[in-house]
PDB file of C-alpha atoms in Angstrom:
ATOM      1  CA  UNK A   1      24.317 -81.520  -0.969  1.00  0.00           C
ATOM      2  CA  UNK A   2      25.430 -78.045  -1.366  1.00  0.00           C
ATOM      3  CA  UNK A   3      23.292 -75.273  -3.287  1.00  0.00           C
ATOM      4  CA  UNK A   4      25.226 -74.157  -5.802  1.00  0.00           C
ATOM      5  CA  UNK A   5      23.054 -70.694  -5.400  1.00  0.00           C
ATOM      6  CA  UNK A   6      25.402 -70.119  -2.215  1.00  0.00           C
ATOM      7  CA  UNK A   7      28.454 -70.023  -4.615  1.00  0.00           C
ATOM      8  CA  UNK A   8      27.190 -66.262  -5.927  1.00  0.00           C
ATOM      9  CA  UNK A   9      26.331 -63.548  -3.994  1.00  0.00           C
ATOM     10  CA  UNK A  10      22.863 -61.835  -4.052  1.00  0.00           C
ATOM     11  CA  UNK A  11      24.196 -57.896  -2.879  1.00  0.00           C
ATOM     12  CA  UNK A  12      22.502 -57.040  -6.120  1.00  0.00           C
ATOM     13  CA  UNK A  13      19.799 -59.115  -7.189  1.00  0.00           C
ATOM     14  CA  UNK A  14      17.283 -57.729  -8.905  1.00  0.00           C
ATOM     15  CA  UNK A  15      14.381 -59.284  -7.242  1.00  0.00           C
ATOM     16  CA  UNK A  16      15.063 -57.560  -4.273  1.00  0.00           C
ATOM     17  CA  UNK A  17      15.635 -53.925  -6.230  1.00  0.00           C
ATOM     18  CA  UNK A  18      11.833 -54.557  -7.058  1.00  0.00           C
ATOM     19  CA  UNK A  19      10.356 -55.872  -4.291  1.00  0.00           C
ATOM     20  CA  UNK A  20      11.981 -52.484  -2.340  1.00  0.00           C
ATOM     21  CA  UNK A  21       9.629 -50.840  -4.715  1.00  0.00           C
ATOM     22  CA  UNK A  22       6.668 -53.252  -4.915  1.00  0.00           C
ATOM     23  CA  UNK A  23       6.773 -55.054  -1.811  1.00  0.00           C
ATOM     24  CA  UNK A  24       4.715 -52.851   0.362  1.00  0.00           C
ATOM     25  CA  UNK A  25       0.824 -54.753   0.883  1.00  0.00           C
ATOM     26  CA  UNK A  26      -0.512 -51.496  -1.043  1.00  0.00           C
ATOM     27  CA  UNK A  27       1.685 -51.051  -4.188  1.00  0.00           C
ATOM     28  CA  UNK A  28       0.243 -53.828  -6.012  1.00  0.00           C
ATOM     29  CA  UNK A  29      -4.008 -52.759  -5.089  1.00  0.00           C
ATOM     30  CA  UNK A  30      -2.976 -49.638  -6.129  1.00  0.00           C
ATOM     31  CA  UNK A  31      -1.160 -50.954  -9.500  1.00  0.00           C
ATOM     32  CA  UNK A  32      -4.206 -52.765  -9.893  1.00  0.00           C
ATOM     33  CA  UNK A  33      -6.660 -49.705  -9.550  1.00  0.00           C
ATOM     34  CA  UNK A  34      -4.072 -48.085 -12.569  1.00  0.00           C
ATOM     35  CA  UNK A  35      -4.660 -50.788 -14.712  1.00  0.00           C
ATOM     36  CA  UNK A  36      -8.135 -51.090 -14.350  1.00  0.00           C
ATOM     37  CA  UNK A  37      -8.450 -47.038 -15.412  1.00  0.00           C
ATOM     38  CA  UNK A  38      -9.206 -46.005 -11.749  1.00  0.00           C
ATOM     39  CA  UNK A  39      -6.436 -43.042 -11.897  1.00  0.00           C
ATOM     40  CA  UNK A  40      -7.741 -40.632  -9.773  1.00  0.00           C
ATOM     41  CA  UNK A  41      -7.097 -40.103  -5.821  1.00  0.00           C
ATOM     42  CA  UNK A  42     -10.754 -40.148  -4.455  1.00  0.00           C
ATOM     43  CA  UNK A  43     -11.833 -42.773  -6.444  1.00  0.00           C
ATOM     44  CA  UNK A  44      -8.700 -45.033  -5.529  1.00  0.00           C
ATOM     45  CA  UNK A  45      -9.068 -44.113  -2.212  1.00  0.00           C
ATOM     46  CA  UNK A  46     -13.140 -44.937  -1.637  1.00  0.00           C
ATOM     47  CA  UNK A  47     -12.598 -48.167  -4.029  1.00  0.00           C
ATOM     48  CA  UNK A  48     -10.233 -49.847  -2.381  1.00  0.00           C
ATOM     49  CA  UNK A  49     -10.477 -48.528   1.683  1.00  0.00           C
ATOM     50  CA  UNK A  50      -6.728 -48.314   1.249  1.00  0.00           C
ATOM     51  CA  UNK A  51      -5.777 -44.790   4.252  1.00  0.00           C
ATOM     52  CA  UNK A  52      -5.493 -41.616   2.766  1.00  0.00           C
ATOM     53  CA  UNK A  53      -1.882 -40.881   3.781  1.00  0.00           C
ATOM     54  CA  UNK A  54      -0.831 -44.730   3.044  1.00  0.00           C
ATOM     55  CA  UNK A  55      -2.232 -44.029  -0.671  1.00  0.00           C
ATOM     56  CA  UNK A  56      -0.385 -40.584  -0.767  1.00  0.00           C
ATOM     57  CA  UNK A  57       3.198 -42.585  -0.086  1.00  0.00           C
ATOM     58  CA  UNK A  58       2.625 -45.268  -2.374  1.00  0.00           C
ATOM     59  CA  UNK A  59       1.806 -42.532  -5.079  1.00  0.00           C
ATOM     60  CA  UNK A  60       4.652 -40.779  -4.223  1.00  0.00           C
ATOM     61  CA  UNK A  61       6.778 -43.558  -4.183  1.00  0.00           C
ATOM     62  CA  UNK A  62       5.599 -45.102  -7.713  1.00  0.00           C
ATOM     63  CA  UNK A  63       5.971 -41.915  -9.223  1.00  0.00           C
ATOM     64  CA  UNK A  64       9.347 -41.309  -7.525  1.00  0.00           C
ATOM     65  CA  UNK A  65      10.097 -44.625  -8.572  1.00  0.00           C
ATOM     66  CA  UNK A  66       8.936 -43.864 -12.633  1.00  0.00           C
ATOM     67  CA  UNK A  67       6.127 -46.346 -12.571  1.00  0.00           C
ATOM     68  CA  UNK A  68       3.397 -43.737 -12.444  1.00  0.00           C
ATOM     69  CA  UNK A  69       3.361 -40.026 -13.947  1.00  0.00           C
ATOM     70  CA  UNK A  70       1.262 -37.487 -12.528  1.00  0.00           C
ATOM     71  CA  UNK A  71      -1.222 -35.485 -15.691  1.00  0.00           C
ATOM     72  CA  UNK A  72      -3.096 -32.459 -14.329  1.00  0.00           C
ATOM     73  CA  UNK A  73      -6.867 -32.222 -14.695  1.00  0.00           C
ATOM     74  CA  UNK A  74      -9.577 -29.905 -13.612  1.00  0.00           C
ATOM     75  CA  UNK A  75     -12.715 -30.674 -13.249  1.00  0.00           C
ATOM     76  CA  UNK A  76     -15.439 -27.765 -14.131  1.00  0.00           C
ATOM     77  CA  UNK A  77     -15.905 -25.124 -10.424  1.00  0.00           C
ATOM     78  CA  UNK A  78     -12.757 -27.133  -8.732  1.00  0.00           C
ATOM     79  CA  UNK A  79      -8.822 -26.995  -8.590  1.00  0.00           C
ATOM     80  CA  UNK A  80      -6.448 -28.811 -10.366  1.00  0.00           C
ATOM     81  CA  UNK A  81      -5.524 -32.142  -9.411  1.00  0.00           C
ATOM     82  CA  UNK A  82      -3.578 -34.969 -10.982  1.00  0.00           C
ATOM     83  CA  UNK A  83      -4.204 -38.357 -11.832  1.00  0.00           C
ATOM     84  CA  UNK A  84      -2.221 -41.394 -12.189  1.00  0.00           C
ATOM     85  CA  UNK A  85      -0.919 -42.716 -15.543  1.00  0.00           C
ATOM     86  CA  UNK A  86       1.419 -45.672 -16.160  1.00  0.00           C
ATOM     87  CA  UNK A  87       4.407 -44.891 -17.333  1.00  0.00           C
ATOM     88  CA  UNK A  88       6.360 -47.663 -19.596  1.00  0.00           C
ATOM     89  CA  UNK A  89       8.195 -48.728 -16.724  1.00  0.00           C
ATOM     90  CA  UNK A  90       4.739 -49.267 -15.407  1.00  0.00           C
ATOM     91  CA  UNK A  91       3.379 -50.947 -17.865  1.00  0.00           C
ATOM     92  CA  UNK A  92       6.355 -53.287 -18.103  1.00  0.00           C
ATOM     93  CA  UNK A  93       4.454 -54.470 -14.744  1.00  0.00           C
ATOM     94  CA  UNK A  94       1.177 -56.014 -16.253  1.00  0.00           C
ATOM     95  CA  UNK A  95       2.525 -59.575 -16.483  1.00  0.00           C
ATOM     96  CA  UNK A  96       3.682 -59.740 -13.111  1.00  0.00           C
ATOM     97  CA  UNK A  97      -0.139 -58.496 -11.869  1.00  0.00           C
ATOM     98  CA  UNK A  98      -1.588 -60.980 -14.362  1.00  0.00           C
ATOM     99  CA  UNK A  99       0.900 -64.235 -12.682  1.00  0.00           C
ATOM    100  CA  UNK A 100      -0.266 -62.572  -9.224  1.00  0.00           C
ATOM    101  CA  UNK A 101      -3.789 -62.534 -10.214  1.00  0.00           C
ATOM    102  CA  UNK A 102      -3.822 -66.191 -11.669  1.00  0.00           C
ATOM    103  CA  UNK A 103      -1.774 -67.364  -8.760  1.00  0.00           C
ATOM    104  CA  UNK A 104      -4.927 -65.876  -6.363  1.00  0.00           C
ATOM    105  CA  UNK A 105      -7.619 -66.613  -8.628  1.00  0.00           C
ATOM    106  CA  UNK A 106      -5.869 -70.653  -8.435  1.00  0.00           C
ATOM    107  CA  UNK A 107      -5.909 -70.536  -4.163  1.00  0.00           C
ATOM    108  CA  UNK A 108      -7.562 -68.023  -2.827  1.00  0.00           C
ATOM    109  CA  UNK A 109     -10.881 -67.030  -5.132  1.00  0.00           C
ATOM    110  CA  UNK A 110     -14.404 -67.500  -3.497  1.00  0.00           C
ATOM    111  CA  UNK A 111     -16.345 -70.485  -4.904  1.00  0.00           C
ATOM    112  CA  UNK A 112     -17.862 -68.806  -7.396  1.00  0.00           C
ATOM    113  CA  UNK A 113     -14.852 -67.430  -8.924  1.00  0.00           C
ATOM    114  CA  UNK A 114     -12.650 -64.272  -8.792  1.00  0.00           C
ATOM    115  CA  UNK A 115     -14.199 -60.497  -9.401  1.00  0.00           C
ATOM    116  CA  UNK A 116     -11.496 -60.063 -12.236  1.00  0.00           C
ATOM    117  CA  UNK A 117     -10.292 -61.232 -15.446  1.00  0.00           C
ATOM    118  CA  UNK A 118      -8.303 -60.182 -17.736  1.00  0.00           C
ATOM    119  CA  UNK A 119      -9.083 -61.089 -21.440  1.00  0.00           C
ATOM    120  CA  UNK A 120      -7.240 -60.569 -25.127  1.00  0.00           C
ATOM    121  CA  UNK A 121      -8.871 -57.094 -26.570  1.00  0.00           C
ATOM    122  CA  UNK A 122      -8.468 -58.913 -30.294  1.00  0.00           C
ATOM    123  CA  UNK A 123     -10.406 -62.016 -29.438  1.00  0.00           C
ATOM    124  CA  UNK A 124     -11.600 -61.713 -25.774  1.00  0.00           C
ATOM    125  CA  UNK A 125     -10.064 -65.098 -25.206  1.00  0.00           C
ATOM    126  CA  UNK A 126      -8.715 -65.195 -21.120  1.00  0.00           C
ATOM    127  CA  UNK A 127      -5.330 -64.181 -21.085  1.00  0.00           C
ATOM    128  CA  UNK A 128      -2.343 -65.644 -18.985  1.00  0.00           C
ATOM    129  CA  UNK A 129       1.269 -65.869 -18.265  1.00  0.00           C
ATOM    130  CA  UNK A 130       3.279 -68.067 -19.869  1.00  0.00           C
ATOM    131  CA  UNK A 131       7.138 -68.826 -19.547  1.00  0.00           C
ATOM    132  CA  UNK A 132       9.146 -69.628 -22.587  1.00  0.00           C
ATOM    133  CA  UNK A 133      13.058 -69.893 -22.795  1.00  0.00           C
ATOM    134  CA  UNK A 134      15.186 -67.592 -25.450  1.00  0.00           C
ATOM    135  CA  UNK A 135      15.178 -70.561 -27.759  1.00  0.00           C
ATOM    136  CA  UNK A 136      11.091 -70.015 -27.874  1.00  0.00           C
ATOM    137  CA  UNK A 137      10.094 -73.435 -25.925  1.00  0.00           C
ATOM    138  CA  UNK A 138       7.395 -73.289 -23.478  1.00  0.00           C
ATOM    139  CA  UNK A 139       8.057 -74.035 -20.155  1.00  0.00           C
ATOM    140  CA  UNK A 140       5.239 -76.036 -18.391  1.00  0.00           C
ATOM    141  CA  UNK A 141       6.899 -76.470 -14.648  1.00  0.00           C
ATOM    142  CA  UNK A 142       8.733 -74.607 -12.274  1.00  0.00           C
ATOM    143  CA  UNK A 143      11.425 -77.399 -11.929  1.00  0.00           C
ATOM    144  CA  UNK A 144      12.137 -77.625 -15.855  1.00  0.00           C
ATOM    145  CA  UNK A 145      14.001 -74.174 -14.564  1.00  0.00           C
ATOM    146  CA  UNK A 146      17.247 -73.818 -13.645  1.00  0.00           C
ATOM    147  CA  UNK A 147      18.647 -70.754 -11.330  1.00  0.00           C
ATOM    148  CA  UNK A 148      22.040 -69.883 -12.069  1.00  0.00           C
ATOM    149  CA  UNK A 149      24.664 -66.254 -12.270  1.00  0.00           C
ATOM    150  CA  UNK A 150      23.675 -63.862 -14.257  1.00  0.00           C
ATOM    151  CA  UNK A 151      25.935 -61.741 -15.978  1.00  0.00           C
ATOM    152  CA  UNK A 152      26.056 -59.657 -13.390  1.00  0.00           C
ATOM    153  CA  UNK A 153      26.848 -62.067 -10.666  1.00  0.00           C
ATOM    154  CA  UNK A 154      29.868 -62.127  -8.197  1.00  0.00           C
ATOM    155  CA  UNK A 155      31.291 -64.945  -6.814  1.00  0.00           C
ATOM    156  CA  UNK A 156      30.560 -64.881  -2.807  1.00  0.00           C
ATOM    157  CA  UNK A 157      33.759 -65.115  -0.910  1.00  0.00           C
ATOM    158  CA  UNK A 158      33.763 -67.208   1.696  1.00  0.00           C
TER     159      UNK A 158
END
């Protein structure tokens, strides 16, 4: 049987506009860092082991990219420097780190569990992705979804 997914083309899919800008092994460790309220160069840098110039692209590139903003600070004796704040295009990212991070913390955490999680500020209850149709229903498994065009689809000629 014949995917019906080769009926559209995928010149423009948006999955693969994003992964061009998240796709590279640092973005999301770095992303993470940002969320976490490590915004600062040095401490991003010594935190994660992640090489000074690959750091300096993937900053460049996020804030190039409008995920990150640069804010100037000085600290007392030095020169200014900038840190790293989300932008809303940045923060529009948290629920894709929180899937990633449930997705790891499901196969790859140590025994004793993963050095991270991510809880509700109200009620401190763990927090998690969910994935719910327009209509407001809850979808439990992957295969109660359906891929099809968008409105933005073509139809692939053959």
């Amino acid at each position: 049987m014949r995917p019906a997914a080769l009926d559209w083309s995928v010149d423009n899919c948006t999955i693969a506009r994003a992964m061009v800008i998240l796709g590279e092994r640092w973005t999301l460790v770095v992303l993470r860092e940002v969320f976490n309220g490590v915004r600062r160069f040095d401490d991003m840098r010594v935190r994660t082991g992640i090489p000074r110039q690959v750091l300096t692209n993937r900053l460049t590139a996020l804030v190039g990219q409008g995920v990150l903003r640069r804010e100037p600070y000085r600290e007392p004796g030095s020169r200014l420097r900038h840190e790293y704040r989300l932008t809303e295009k940045g923060l529009d990212l948290w629920p894709v780190l929180v899937a990633v991070l449930g997705w790891g913390d499901r196969y790859l955490a140590d025994p004793e569990g993963s050095p991270l999680s991510v809880g509700h500020r109200d009620c401190g209850a763990e927090v998690r992705v969910t994935l719910r149709c327009a209509d407001g229903h809850e979808v439990d498994e992957p295969r109660d979804v359906l891929p099809r065009p968008g409105p933005g689809a073509h139809r692939r000629t053959p």
